Amino acid sequence: MCGIVGYIGSRVAQPLLIEGLKRLEYRGYDSAGVAVLEGDHLRIARAVGRVAEVEEKLDQLGGFAGTLGIAHTRWATHGGVTEANCHPHRDDKSGIALVHNGIIENYAALRTYLEEKGHVFSSETDTEVLAMLIGELYEGDLEKAVKAALREVTGAYAIAVLCEHDPNTLVVARKGSPLMVGVGSGEYVVASDASAIIAHTSQAFPLDDYNVVRITREGFRTSTINDVPVSPKMMQLEMDLEQIELGGFSHFMQKEIYEQPKVLRTTLRGRLDHNEGRVILGGLASFAKELIKARRFILTAQGTALHAAMIGEYLLEDLAKISAEVEYGSEFRYRNPIIEENTVVVAVSQSGETADTLCALREAKDRGAMALGVVNVVGSSIARETDAGVYLRVGPEVGVASTKAFTGQVTVLTMLALYMARRRFMSPEVCARCLRQLDEIPAKVEQTLESDYRVRKVTERYVERDNWLFLGRGYNYPTALEGALKLKEISYIHAEGMPAAEMKHGPIALIDDGMPVVFIANKGRQYDKVMSNIAEVRSRGGHVIAVATEGDNDIKSVAEEVLYIPECEEYLSPILAVVPLQLMAYHAAVLRGHDVDKPRNLAKSVTVE
Ligand code: F6R
């Protein structure tokens, strides 16, 4: 959701900024821009469209030579996708340029105040208001002006600011939107996430809310907007460049679908103690005593992560026999939730920055809940604000459509359920059996991927259809929701997911001749019921695509198309069943000619509410 990059050092900034923007483009890609200080002269290039359009502009302008600059790739919030609304924005008085990720909520009042002071705006954005405010308050000290302005602001921001009158200073600040500072030797790279930093240094620190960092070529200083000094928490970035490159695949989504066997092995590594029949989750160690007292789990998330959380609810109730429920973070926060004693809130998030989930987590903590994180990005806001947690370890997810994070989340939630079960009542023997089953999953995902060619063929047959249904029951009801979400977000096909039984309570009216209806119909407790639901669809002319268990020949007589997954325990089946659905969405998007990794209107990491 908007990516920002900044550089100060001795190298020419422009190529670093452009390379950084390309790495961050998945966060927003409707327009982009770069500002560089050449001596005390501010140069700006902005363009609607992808980063490549800005590169072209820079070429036309002969390139920028300065060694201090900021850049931005945008996902529009305030104001349409026009060049005037592109970042960087500048003020009209003090030579300020600024890039921003987030939303300034009181921008209207600030704009009126600034207009009364004679400032003239050239965009519709909240960001320009902030640039003008900093310019208005500037009296020769950029850091001071930024702090004074931020004290007037409500909303969320990650900003990078420079000023024509101070060619040795870059000021960055954060509240609510992620930002980190990479520390190289005599140079600094600032970015929304590590992917734009890792090519230059592996030493970095994330900013906390209300932190401001003043960076010069000689060093940096961190303090709060109220001038209280802060010691940054330096960390070693563990990402390597290979992880964020395509490596022979056509798209990141495809690469990430194929990475699943490997990354799930990493998710499990060192966490399954087969001898003792127990799960070892280091991130929960300091919290083990509290967890034992847990009486209720609330899992909170959005989107794909919410679907994983729904499976987590089934797992906790089924395996650990503990009360669990799932809530959209966005709803939980505003509905006066009741948190009783010994309630654990689990925030499930790939990015660890999703504003809706983060706000729900804070609300739950304020109401006395214990807070756990199931997060991928190390050091992210949710990871830092939870009492304990388990990292997914699936590596950076660049494709906007979440795939490997989903299977990673379900895998971690399975381990969490077994961890709780073992502490509550499960014998080491039973747990050891579950661990063996779980350990076999990465190899079974590998096997499932072998059906890719067949999934593509099936997709080709139905790709022109504009309405699809995805149906499942029990553990695979959330899988059906996930299949529908994947299809709609990247192929723009209208798809609904629902419990298979719910169809006959209304949505069955949608079924017409040839409508593709995807059933997750693996062998399990509800198999016969699903077969009845398939018959209901068939008798109304729907075309059934079934995801079924290897060896199930009966299903061929009721479904037009069958996509097989290896046999597995029912509680593990979503991790396999989702794979053909991910592939189907991927192929549908490619066949329809869409940009798979940058679907329209979307952005990864939604850091606004
Ligand atoms: C869909 C997708 C989104 C995210 C959601 C939560 O493919 O990626 O639905 O799952 O925005 O994001 P995280 O997991 O980062 O909290």
Coordinates of C-alpha atoms and ligand atoms in Angstrom, one line a residue:
M1 CA 0.0 0.0 0.0
C2 CA 2.4 2.7 -1.4
G3 CA 6.1 2.0 -1.2
I4 CA 8.6 4.6 -0.2
V5 CA 12.4 4.6 -0.6
G6 CA 15.0 7.2 0.4
Y7 CA 18.7 7.3 0.0
I8 CA 21.5 9.5 1.4
G9 CA 25.2 8.7 0.9
S10 CA 27.9 9.1 -1.6
R11 CA 26.5 7.2 -4.6
V12 CA 24.2 8.7 -7.2
A13 CA 20.7 8.2 -5.7
Q14 CA 18.6 7.7 -8.8
P15 CA 19.5 4.1 -9.8
L16 CA 19.1 3.0 -6.2
L17 CA 15.8 4.7 -5.8
I18 CA 14.5 3.2 -9.1
E19 CA 15.7 -0.3 -8.1
G20 CA 14.1 0.1 -4.7
L21 CA 10.8 1.2 -6.3
K22 CA 10.8 -1.8 -8.5
R23 CA 11.2 -4.0 -5.5
L24 CA 8.3 -2.2 -3.7
E25 CA 6.1 -1.9 -6.7
Y26 CA 3.9 -4.7 -5.4
R27 CA 2.7 -2.4 -2.7
G28 CA 1.1 0.0 -5.1
Y29 CA 1.5 0.6 -8.8
D30 CA -0.8 3.3 -10.2
S31 CA 1.8 6.0 -10.3
A32 CA 5.4 6.7 -9.2
G33 CA 7.9 9.5 -8.7
V34 CA 11.4 10.4 -7.6
A35 CA 12.9 13.6 -6.1
V36 CA 16.6 14.2 -5.9
L37 CA 18.6 17.1 -4.5
E38 CA 21.3 18.2 -6.9
G39 CA 23.3 20.5 -4.7
D40 CA 20.6 22.8 -3.4
H41 CA 18.4 22.3 -6.4
L42 CA 15.4 20.0 -6.1
R43 CA 14.6 17.9 -9.2
I44 CA 11.4 15.8 -9.5
A45 CA 10.1 13.3 -12.0
R46 CA 6.6 11.8 -11.7
A47 CA 4.4 9.7 -13.9
V48 CA 1.1 7.9 -13.9
G49 CA 1.6 4.2 -14.4
R50 CA 4.4 1.9 -13.5
V51 CA 7.9 2.7 -12.3
A52 CA 9.1 2.2 -15.9
E53 CA 7.2 5.3 -16.9
V54 CA 9.1 7.4 -14.4
E55 CA 12.4 5.9 -15.7
E56 CA 11.4 7.0 -19.2
K57 CA 10.8 10.5 -17.8
L58 CA 14.1 10.5 -16.1
D59 CA 15.8 9.6 -19.4
Q60 CA 14.1 12.4 -21.1
L61 CA 15.3 14.8 -18.4
G62 CA 18.9 13.5 -18.7
G63 CA 18.8 11.7 -15.3
F64 CA 19.4 13.2 -11.8
A65 CA 22.9 13.3 -10.4
G66 CA 22.4 13.9 -6.7
T67 CA 23.3 11.6 -3.8
L68 CA 20.2 12.4 -1.7
G69 CA 16.7 11.4 -2.9
I70 CA 13.3 10.0 -2.1
A71 CA 10.9 8.0 -4.2
H72 CA 7.4 6.6 -4.1
T73 CA 5.1 4.1 -5.8
R74 CA 1.5 4.9 -5.2
W75 CA -1.8 3.1 -4.4
A76 CA -4.2 6.0 -4.6
T77 CA -6.3 7.0 -1.5
H78 CA -6.8 10.7 -1.7
G79 CA -7.3 12.0 -5.2
G80 CA -7.4 10.2 -8.5
V81 CA -4.6 8.6 -10.4
T82 CA -3.1 11.8 -12.1
E83 CA 0.4 13.2 -12.3
A84 CA -0.6 16.1 -10.1
N85 CA -1.5 13.6 -7.3
C86 CA 1.8 11.6 -7.7
H87 CA 4.4 11.8 -5.0
P88 CA 6.8 13.3 -4.2
H89 CA 4.9 16.4 -3.2
R90 CA 6.5 19.7 -2.5
D91 CA 5.5 22.8 -0.6
D92 CA 5.3 26.3 -2.1
K93 CA 7.6 28.2 0.3
S94 CA 10.5 26.3 1.8
G95 CA 11.9 23.8 -0.8
I96 CA 10.4 20.8 0.9
A97 CA 9.7 17.5 -0.9
L98 CA 8.0 14.6 0.7
V99 CA 6.8 11.0 0.1
H100 CA 4.1 9.4 2.2
N101 CA 2.4 6.1 2.8
G102 CA -0.7 6.3 4.9
I103 CA -3.7 8.7 5.3
I104 CA -3.7 12.0 7.0
E105 CA -7.2 12.0 8.5
N106 CA -7.4 15.7 9.5
Y107 CA -6.1 16.9 6.1
A108 CA -9.2 18.9 5.3
A109 CA -8.9 21.1 8.4
L110 CA -5.2 21.5 7.9
R111 CA -5.7 22.4 4.2
T112 CA -8.2 25.2 5.1
Y113 CA -5.8 26.5 7.7
L114 CA -2.9 26.5 5.1
E115 CA -5.1 28.1 2.4
E116 CA -6.0 30.9 4.8
K117 CA -2.3 31.5 5.2
G118 CA -2.0 31.9 1.4
H119 CA -0.7 28.5 0.3
V120 CA -1.8 27.3 -3.1
F121 CA -2.4 23.6 -3.6
S122 CA -1.8 21.8 -6.9
S123 CA -3.2 18.3 -6.0
E124 CA -6.1 16.7 -4.2
T125 CA -3.9 14.7 -1.8
D126 CA -3.6 14.6 1.9
T127 CA 0.2 14.3 1.4
E128 CA 0.6 17.7 -0.2
V129 CA -1.1 19.2 2.9
L130 CA 1.6 17.6 5.0
A131 CA 4.4 18.9 2.8
M132 CA 2.9 22.4 3.0
L133 CA 2.5 22.2 6.7
I134 CA 6.2 21.2 7.2
G135 CA 7.1 24.1 4.8
E136 CA 5.0 26.5 6.8
L137 CA 6.7 25.5 10.1
Y138 CA 10.2 25.4 8.6
E139 CA 12.6 27.9 10.2
G140 CA 15.9 26.4 9.1
D141 CA 15.7 23.1 10.9
L142 CA 14.0 20.3 8.9
E143 CA 13.8 17.8 11.7
K144 CA 12.2 20.4 14.0
A145 CA 9.6 21.4 11.3
V146 CA 8.7 17.7 10.6
K147 CA 8.2 17.1 14.3
A148 CA 6.1 20.2 14.8
A149 CA 4.0 19.2 11.7
L150 CA 3.5 15.6 12.9
R151 CA 2.3 16.8 16.3
E152 CA -0.6 18.5 14.4
V153 CA -1.5 15.4 12.3
T154 CA -3.9 12.6 13.0
G155 CA -3.9 9.4 10.9
A156 CA -1.2 7.1 9.6
Y157 CA 2.1 7.9 8.0
A158 CA 5.5 6.7 6.9
I159 CA 7.3 9.7 5.4
A160 CA 10.6 10.6 4.0
V161 CA 11.3 14.3 3.7
L162 CA 14.1 16.5 2.2
C163 CA 14.7 20.2 1.9
E164 CA 16.6 22.3 -0.7
H165 CA 18.2 24.4 2.1
D166 CA 19.7 21.4 3.8
P167 CA 21.4 19.1 1.2
N168 CA 22.9 16.8 3.9
T169 CA 19.7 15.8 5.7
L170 CA 17.0 13.2 5.2
V171 CA 14.2 13.0 7.8
V172 CA 11.9 10.0 8.1
A173 CA 9.1 9.3 10.5
R174 CA 6.4 6.7 11.1
K175 CA 3.1 6.2 12.7
G176 CA 1.0 3.2 11.7
S177 CA 2.7 2.6 8.3
P178 CA 5.9 0.5 8.2
L179 CA 9.3 2.0 7.6
M180 CA 12.8 0.8 8.2
V181 CA 16.3 2.4 7.9
G182 CA 19.1 0.3 6.3
V183 CA 22.5 1.3 7.7
G184 CA 25.4 0.9 5.3
S185 CA 28.9 2.3 5.5
G186 CA 28.5 6.0 5.1
E187 CA 25.1 5.6 3.5
Y188 CA 21.5 4.9 4.4
V189 CA 18.6 3.4 2.5
V190 CA 15.2 4.0 3.9
A191 CA 12.2 1.9 2.7
S192 CA 8.8 0.6 3.5
D193 CA 10.2 -2.9 3.7
A194 CA 13.4 -4.9 3.6
S195 CA 13.2 -5.9 0.0
A196 CA 14.4 -2.4 -1.1
I197 CA 17.2 -2.5 1.4
I198 CA 18.7 -5.9 1.2
A199 CA 20.8 -5.3 -2.0
H200 CA 22.7 -2.6 -0.1
T201 CA 23.0 -3.7 3.5
S202 CA 21.7 -6.3 5.9
Q203 CA 21.8 -4.0 9.0
A204 CA 18.6 -2.2 9.5
F205 CA 16.2 -1.0 12.2
P206 CA 12.4 -0.6 12.0
L207 CA 10.9 2.6 13.3
D208 CA 8.3 2.5 16.0
D209 CA 5.2 4.7 16.0
Y210 CA 5.9 8.4 16.6
N211 CA 9.7 7.9 15.9
V212 CA 11.5 10.4 13.7
V213 CA 15.0 9.8 12.4
R214 CA 17.3 12.5 11.2
I215 CA 19.9 11.1 8.8
T216 CA 23.0 12.8 7.5
R217 CA 25.9 11.3 5.7
E218 CA 27.8 11.3 9.0
G219 CA 25.2 9.4 11.1
F220 CA 21.7 9.4 12.4
R221 CA 19.7 10.3 15.4
T222 CA 16.3 8.8 16.5
S223 CA 13.8 10.5 18.7
T224 CA 10.1 10.8 19.2
I225 CA 8.0 13.6 17.7
N226 CA 8.2 15.1 21.2
D227 CA 12.0 15.0 21.1
V228 CA 12.5 12.1 23.5
P229 CA 15.7 10.2 22.4
V230 CA 15.1 6.6 21.3
S231 CA 17.6 3.8 20.9
P232 CA 16.9 2.0 17.6
K233 CA 16.6 -1.8 17.7
M234 CA 19.2 -2.9 15.1
M235 CA 18.5 -6.2 13.4
Q236 CA 20.1 -8.4 10.8
L237 CA 17.9 -8.8 7.7
E238 CA 17.6 -12.5 6.9
M239 CA 16.3 -12.1 3.4
D240 CA 18.5 -12.8 0.4
L241 CA 18.1 -11.4 -3.0
E242 CA 17.3 -14.7 -4.6
Q243 CA 14.1 -14.9 -2.6
I244 CA 12.8 -11.7 -4.1
E245 CA 13.7 -12.5 -7.7
L246 CA 11.7 -14.5 -10.2
G247 CA 14.3 -17.2 -10.7
G248 CA 12.9 -18.5 -14.0
F249 CA 9.2 -18.3 -13.2
S250 CA 6.9 -16.1 -15.2
H251 CA 5.3 -14.4 -12.1
F252 CA 5.9 -14.2 -8.4
M253 CA 2.6 -15.8 -7.7
Q254 CA 3.6 -18.8 -9.8
K255 CA 7.0 -18.9 -8.0
E256 CA 5.4 -18.7 -4.6
I257 CA 2.8 -21.5 -5.4
Y258 CA 5.7 -23.7 -6.4
E259 CA 7.8 -22.7 -3.4
Q260 CA 5.2 -24.2 -1.0
P261 CA 6.8 -27.6 -0.4
K262 CA 10.2 -26.0 0.4
V263 CA 8.9 -23.2 2.6
L264 CA 6.5 -25.5 4.5
R265 CA 9.5 -27.7 5.4
T266 CA 11.1 -24.6 6.8
T267 CA 8.0 -23.7 8.7
L268 CA 8.1 -27.2 10.3
R269 CA 11.8 -27.5 10.7
G270 CA 12.9 -28.0 14.4
R271 CA 9.3 -27.6 15.6
L272 CA 8.1 -31.2 15.6
D273 CA 9.6 -33.4 18.3
H274 CA 8.7 -36.8 17.1
N275 CA 10.4 -38.6 20.0
E276 CA 8.6 -36.8 22.7
G277 CA 5.4 -36.4 20.7
R278 CA 5.2 -32.6 21.1
V279 CA 5.4 -29.4 19.2
I280 CA 8.2 -27.0 20.1
L281 CA 7.3 -23.4 19.4
G282 CA 10.2 -21.2 20.7
G283 CA 8.2 -18.0 20.3
L284 CA 5.6 -19.2 22.8
A285 CA 8.1 -20.4 25.4
S286 CA 8.0 -17.3 27.6
F287 CA 4.2 -17.5 27.5
A288 CA 3.6 -21.2 28.1
K289 CA 2.2 -20.8 31.6
E290 CA -0.3 -18.2 30.5
L291 CA -1.4 -20.3 27.6
I292 CA -2.2 -23.2 29.7
K293 CA -4.9 -21.1 31.4
A294 CA -6.4 -20.1 28.1
R295 CA -10.2 -20.7 27.9
R296 CA -11.0 -19.1 24.6
F297 CA -9.2 -18.1 21.4
I298 CA -10.2 -15.3 19.1
L299 CA -8.5 -15.3 15.8
T300 CA -8.4 -12.0 14.0
A301 CA -7.3 -11.3 10.4
Q302 CA -8.4 -10.0 7.0
G303 CA -8.7 -11.6 3.5
T304 CA -6.7 -14.7 2.9
A305 CA -5.3 -14.6 6.4
L306 CA -8.9 -14.6 7.7
H307 CA -9.6 -17.8 5.7
A308 CA -6.5 -19.4 7.3
A309 CA -7.7 -18.2 10.7
M310 CA -11.1 -19.9 10.0
I311 CA -9.3 -23.1 9.5
G312 CA -7.4 -22.4 12.8
E313 CA -10.8 -22.1 14.5
Y314 CA -11.7 -25.6 13.3
L315 CA -8.3 -26.9 14.3
L316 CA -8.3 -25.5 17.8
E317 CA -11.8 -26.8 18.5
D318 CA -11.3 -30.2 16.9
L319 CA -7.8 -31.0 18.0
A320 CA -7.3 -29.0 21.2
K321 CA -11.0 -29.0 22.3
I322 CA -10.8 -25.3 23.1
S323 CA -13.4 -22.7 22.3
A324 CA -12.3 -20.6 19.3
E325 CA -13.9 -18.0 17.0
V326 CA -12.8 -15.8 14.1
E327 CA -13.4 -12.1 13.6
Y328 CA -12.5 -9.7 10.8
G329 CA -10.1 -7.3 12.5
S330 CA -12.1 -4.4 11.0
E331 CA -15.4 -5.6 12.7
F332 CA -13.9 -6.8 16.0
R333 CA -12.5 -3.4 16.8
Y334 CA -15.7 -1.5 16.5
R335 CA -18.2 -3.8 18.0
N336 CA -17.4 -3.5 21.7
P337 CA -16.1 -7.0 22.0
I338 CA -16.4 -8.9 25.3
I339 CA -13.0 -10.2 26.4
E340 CA -13.3 -12.5 29.4
E341 CA -10.4 -13.6 31.6
N342 CA -8.0 -16.0 29.9
T343 CA -8.9 -15.1 26.4
V344 CA -6.1 -15.3 23.8
V345 CA -6.3 -13.2 20.7
V346 CA -4.3 -14.5 17.8
A347 CA -3.5 -12.0 15.0
V348 CA -2.9 -13.8 11.7
S349 CA -1.1 -11.8 9.1
Q350 CA 1.5 -12.2 6.4
S351 CA 2.8 -8.7 6.4
G352 CA 2.2 -8.0 10.1
E353 CA 1.2 -4.5 9.1
T354 CA -2.5 -4.9 8.1
A355 CA -4.1 -1.9 9.8
D356 CA -7.4 -3.6 10.5
T357 CA -5.8 -6.6 12.1
L358 CA -3.3 -4.4 14.1
C359 CA -6.1 -2.2 15.4
A360 CA -8.1 -5.2 16.5
L361 CA -5.1 -6.6 18.3
R362 CA -4.6 -3.3 20.1
E363 CA -8.2 -3.2 21.1
A364 CA -8.1 -6.8 22.4
K365 CA -4.9 -6.1 24.4
D366 CA -6.5 -2.9 25.9
R367 CA -9.4 -5.1 27.0
G368 CA -7.0 -7.5 28.8
A369 CA -6.5 -10.3 26.2
M370 CA -3.3 -12.2 25.8
A371 CA -1.9 -11.5 22.4
L372 CA -0.3 -13.9 20.0
G373 CA 1.0 -13.3 16.5
V374 CA 1.0 -15.7 13.6
V375 CA 3.1 -13.5 11.2
N376 CA 5.5 -13.8 8.4
V377 CA 7.4 -10.6 8.3
V378 CA 10.0 -10.6 11.1
G379 CA 10.0 -7.4 13.2
S380 CA 6.7 -6.2 11.7
S381 CA 4.2 -4.2 13.8
I382 CA 2.1 -7.1 14.8
A383 CA 5.1 -9.2 15.6
R384 CA 6.4 -6.4 17.9
E385 CA 3.1 -5.7 19.6
T386 CA 2.1 -9.2 20.5
D387 CA 3.1 -10.9 23.8
A388 CA 4.4 -14.0 21.9
G389 CA 4.1 -15.6 18.5
V390 CA 5.1 -18.0 15.8
Y391 CA 6.7 -16.9 12.6
L392 CA 5.6 -18.5 9.3
R393 CA 9.1 -18.6 7.9
V394 CA 7.8 -18.8 4.3
G395 CA 10.1 -16.1 3.1
P396 CA 9.1 -12.8 1.4
E397 CA 5.8 -13.0 -0.4
V398 CA 5.9 -10.6 -3.4
G399 CA 2.9 -11.7 -5.4
V400 CA -0.1 -9.5 -4.4
A401 CA -2.3 -12.6 -4.2
S402 CA -1.3 -14.5 -1.1
T403 CA -0.5 -18.2 -1.6
K404 CA 2.4 -19.6 0.4
A405 CA 1.6 -17.4 3.3
F406 CA -1.9 -19.1 3.4
T407 CA -0.5 -22.6 3.6
G408 CA 2.2 -21.4 6.0
Q409 CA -0.5 -19.8 8.3
V410 CA -2.6 -23.0 8.3
T411 CA 0.6 -25.1 9.0
V412 CA 1.4 -22.8 12.0
L413 CA -2.1 -22.9 13.3
T414 CA -2.1 -26.7 13.1
M415 CA 1.1 -26.7 15.2
L416 CA -0.5 -24.3 17.6
A417 CA -3.6 -26.5 18.0
L418 CA -1.4 -29.6 18.6
Y419 CA 0.7 -27.6 21.0
M420 CA -2.4 -26.7 23.0
A421 CA -3.9 -30.2 22.7
R422 CA -0.8 -31.8 24.0
R423 CA -0.7 -29.4 27.0
R424 CA -4.4 -30.0 27.7
F425 CA -5.0 -33.7 27.2
M426 CA -3.4 -35.3 24.2
S427 CA -1.1 -38.2 24.8
P428 CA 2.5 -38.1 23.3
E429 CA 1.6 -41.1 21.2
V430 CA -1.5 -39.5 19.6
C431 CA 0.5 -36.3 19.1
A432 CA 3.4 -38.1 17.6
R433 CA 1.0 -39.7 15.1
C434 CA -0.3 -36.2 14.1
L435 CA 3.2 -34.9 13.8
R436 CA 4.1 -37.7 11.3
Q437 CA 1.0 -36.8 9.3
L438 CA 1.9 -33.1 9.4
D439 CA 5.5 -33.9 8.4
E440 CA 4.3 -35.6 5.2
I441 CA 2.4 -32.6 4.0
P442 CA 5.2 -30.8 2.1
A443 CA 5.8 -33.9 0.0
K444 CA 2.1 -34.1 -0.6
V445 CA 2.0 -30.5 -1.7
E446 CA 4.8 -31.4 -4.1
Q447 CA 2.7 -34.3 -5.5
T448 CA -0.4 -32.0 -5.8
L449 CA 1.7 -29.5 -7.9
E450 CA 2.2 -32.3 -10.5
S451 CA -1.4 -31.7 -11.6
D452 CA -0.6 -28.2 -12.7
Y453 CA -0.9 -29.1 -16.4
R454 CA -4.3 -30.7 -15.8
V455 CA -5.5 -27.7 -13.8
R456 CA -4.5 -25.4 -16.7
K457 CA -6.5 -27.6 -19.2
V458 CA -9.6 -27.5 -16.9
T459 CA -9.2 -23.8 -16.4
E460 CA -9.0 -23.2 -20.2
R461 CA -12.4 -24.9 -20.6
Y462 CA -14.2 -22.5 -18.3
V463 CA -12.1 -19.3 -18.3
E464 CA -14.7 -17.4 -20.4
R465 CA -17.4 -17.9 -17.8
D466 CA -18.0 -14.8 -15.7
N467 CA -19.6 -16.4 -12.6
W468 CA -18.2 -19.2 -10.5
L469 CA -19.2 -20.8 -7.2
F470 CA -16.8 -22.5 -4.8
L471 CA -18.3 -24.9 -2.3
G472 CA -16.9 -26.9 0.6
R473 CA -17.8 -28.1 4.0
G474 CA -16.1 -28.3 7.4
Y475 CA -12.4 -27.7 7.1
N476 CA -12.8 -26.9 3.5
Y477 CA -15.5 -24.3 3.7
P478 CA -12.7 -21.7 4.3
T479 CA -10.8 -23.3 1.4
A480 CA -13.7 -22.6 -0.8
L481 CA -13.7 -19.0 0.3
E482 CA -10.1 -18.8 -0.5
G483 CA -10.5 -20.4 -3.9
A484 CA -13.2 -17.8 -4.8
L485 CA -11.1 -14.9 -3.4
K486 CA -8.0 -16.0 -5.5
L487 CA -10.1 -16.2 -8.6
K488 CA -11.7 -12.8 -8.2
E489 CA -8.7 -10.8 -7.2
I490 CA -6.4 -11.7 -10.1
S491 CA -8.7 -12.9 -12.9
Y492 CA -11.6 -10.4 -12.1
I493 CA -14.1 -13.3 -12.5
H494 CA -17.0 -13.0 -10.2
A495 CA -16.8 -15.9 -7.7
E496 CA -18.6 -16.7 -4.5
G497 CA -17.4 -19.1 -1.9
M498 CA -19.8 -20.6 0.7
P499 CA -20.5 -23.7 2.7
A500 CA -21.8 -26.3 0.3
A501 CA -25.0 -26.8 2.4
E502 CA -25.8 -23.1 2.2
M503 CA -26.2 -23.1 -1.5
K504 CA -29.7 -24.5 -1.3
H505 CA -30.8 -21.7 1.0
G506 CA -30.7 -19.2 -1.9
P507 CA -27.6 -19.1 -4.0
I508 CA -28.7 -22.2 -5.9
A509 CA -30.9 -19.7 -7.9
L510 CA -27.6 -18.5 -9.6
I511 CA -26.9 -21.9 -11.1
D512 CA -27.6 -22.0 -14.8
D513 CA -26.5 -24.1 -17.7
G514 CA -22.7 -24.6 -17.7
M515 CA -21.9 -22.5 -14.6
P516 CA -18.6 -23.7 -13.2
V517 CA -19.1 -24.9 -9.6
V518 CA -15.9 -26.0 -7.8
F519 CA -16.5 -28.5 -5.0
I520 CA -13.9 -29.4 -2.5
A521 CA -15.0 -33.0 -2.2
N522 CA -12.1 -34.8 -0.5
K523 CA -12.8 -37.9 1.6
G524 CA -13.9 -37.0 5.1
R525 CA -16.7 -36.9 7.5
Q526 CA -19.0 -34.9 5.2
Y527 CA -18.1 -36.6 1.9
D528 CA -21.6 -38.1 1.4
K529 CA -23.2 -34.8 2.1
V530 CA -21.0 -33.0 -0.4
M531 CA -21.9 -35.7 -3.0
S532 CA -25.6 -34.8 -2.5
N533 CA -24.8 -31.1 -3.0
I534 CA -23.0 -32.0 -6.2
A535 CA -26.1 -33.8 -7.4
E536 CA -28.2 -30.7 -6.7
V537 CA -25.9 -28.6 -8.8
R538 CA -25.7 -31.1 -11.7
S539 CA -29.5 -31.5 -11.9
R540 CA -29.7 -27.7 -12.5
G541 CA -27.1 -27.7 -15.3
G542 CA -24.1 -26.5 -13.3
H543 CA -20.6 -27.9 -14.4
V544 CA -18.9 -29.5 -11.4
I545 CA -15.1 -29.3 -11.0
A546 CA -14.3 -31.5 -8.0
V547 CA -11.1 -31.4 -5.9
A548 CA -11.1 -35.0 -4.7
T549 CA -9.0 -37.6 -2.9
E550 CA -6.7 -39.7 -5.1
G551 CA -8.3 -43.0 -5.7
D552 CA -11.9 -41.8 -5.5
N553 CA -13.3 -43.1 -8.8
D554 CA -17.0 -42.6 -7.8
I555 CA -16.6 -38.9 -8.1
K556 CA -15.9 -39.2 -11.8
S557 CA -19.5 -40.2 -12.4
V558 CA -20.9 -37.0 -10.9
A559 CA -18.2 -34.3 -11.7
E560 CA -17.3 -33.1 -15.2
E561 CA -13.7 -32.5 -14.1
V562 CA -11.8 -34.0 -11.2
L563 CA -8.6 -32.6 -9.8
Y564 CA -7.0 -35.1 -7.4
I565 CA -5.1 -34.4 -4.2
P566 CA -3.2 -37.0 -2.2
E567 CA -4.9 -38.9 0.6
C568 CA -4.5 -37.2 4.0
E569 CA -6.1 -36.6 7.3
E570 CA -9.1 -34.3 7.0
Y571 CA -7.7 -31.7 9.3
L572 CA -4.7 -31.3 7.0
S573 CA -6.7 -31.3 3.7
P574 CA -7.0 -27.5 3.3
I575 CA -3.2 -27.3 2.8
L576 CA -3.5 -29.6 -0.2
A577 CA -7.0 -28.7 -1.5
V578 CA -6.1 -25.0 -1.9
V579 CA -3.2 -25.7 -4.2
P580 CA -5.3 -26.6 -7.4
L581 CA -7.4 -23.5 -6.6
Q582 CA -4.4 -21.3 -6.5
L583 CA -3.2 -22.7 -9.8
M584 CA -6.6 -22.3 -11.3
A585 CA -6.8 -18.6 -10.4
Y586 CA -3.2 -18.2 -11.7
H587 CA -4.0 -19.8 -15.0
A588 CA -7.3 -17.9 -15.4
A589 CA -5.5 -14.6 -14.9
V590 CA -2.8 -15.5 -17.4
L591 CA -5.4 -16.8 -19.9
R592 CA -7.4 -13.6 -19.6
G593 CA -4.2 -11.5 -20.1
H594 CA -4.0 -9.9 -16.7
D595 CA -1.0 -8.8 -14.8
V596 CA -0.9 -11.5 -12.2
D597 CA 1.4 -9.9 -9.8
K598 CA -0.2 -6.5 -10.0
P599 CA -3.9 -7.0 -10.1
R600 CA -6.0 -3.9 -10.7
N601 CA -7.0 -1.8 -7.7
L602 CA -5.1 -4.0 -5.3
A603 CA -1.9 -3.6 -3.3
K604 CA -0.1 -5.8 -0.9
S605 CA 0.0 -4.9 2.8
V606 CA -3.1 -2.8 3.5
T607 CA -1.9 -0.3 6.0
V608 CA -5.0 1.9 6.1
E609 CA -8.2 1.1 7.8
Ligands
F6R1 C1 -5.4 -11.9 -0.8 C2 -4.5 -11.2 0.1 C3 -5.2 -10.3 1.1 C4 -4.4 -10.4 2.4 C5 -5.1 -9.5 3.5 C6 -4.3 -9.6 4.8 O1 -4.6 -12.7 -1.7 O2 -3.3 -11.2 0.0 O3 -6.5 -10.7 1.3 O4 -4.5 -11.7 2.9 O5 -4.9 -8.2 3.0 O6 -3.0 -9.3 4.7 P1 -1.9 -9.8 5.7 O7 -1.9 -11.3 5.7 O8 -0.6 -9.2 5.3 O9 -2.4 -9.3 7.0

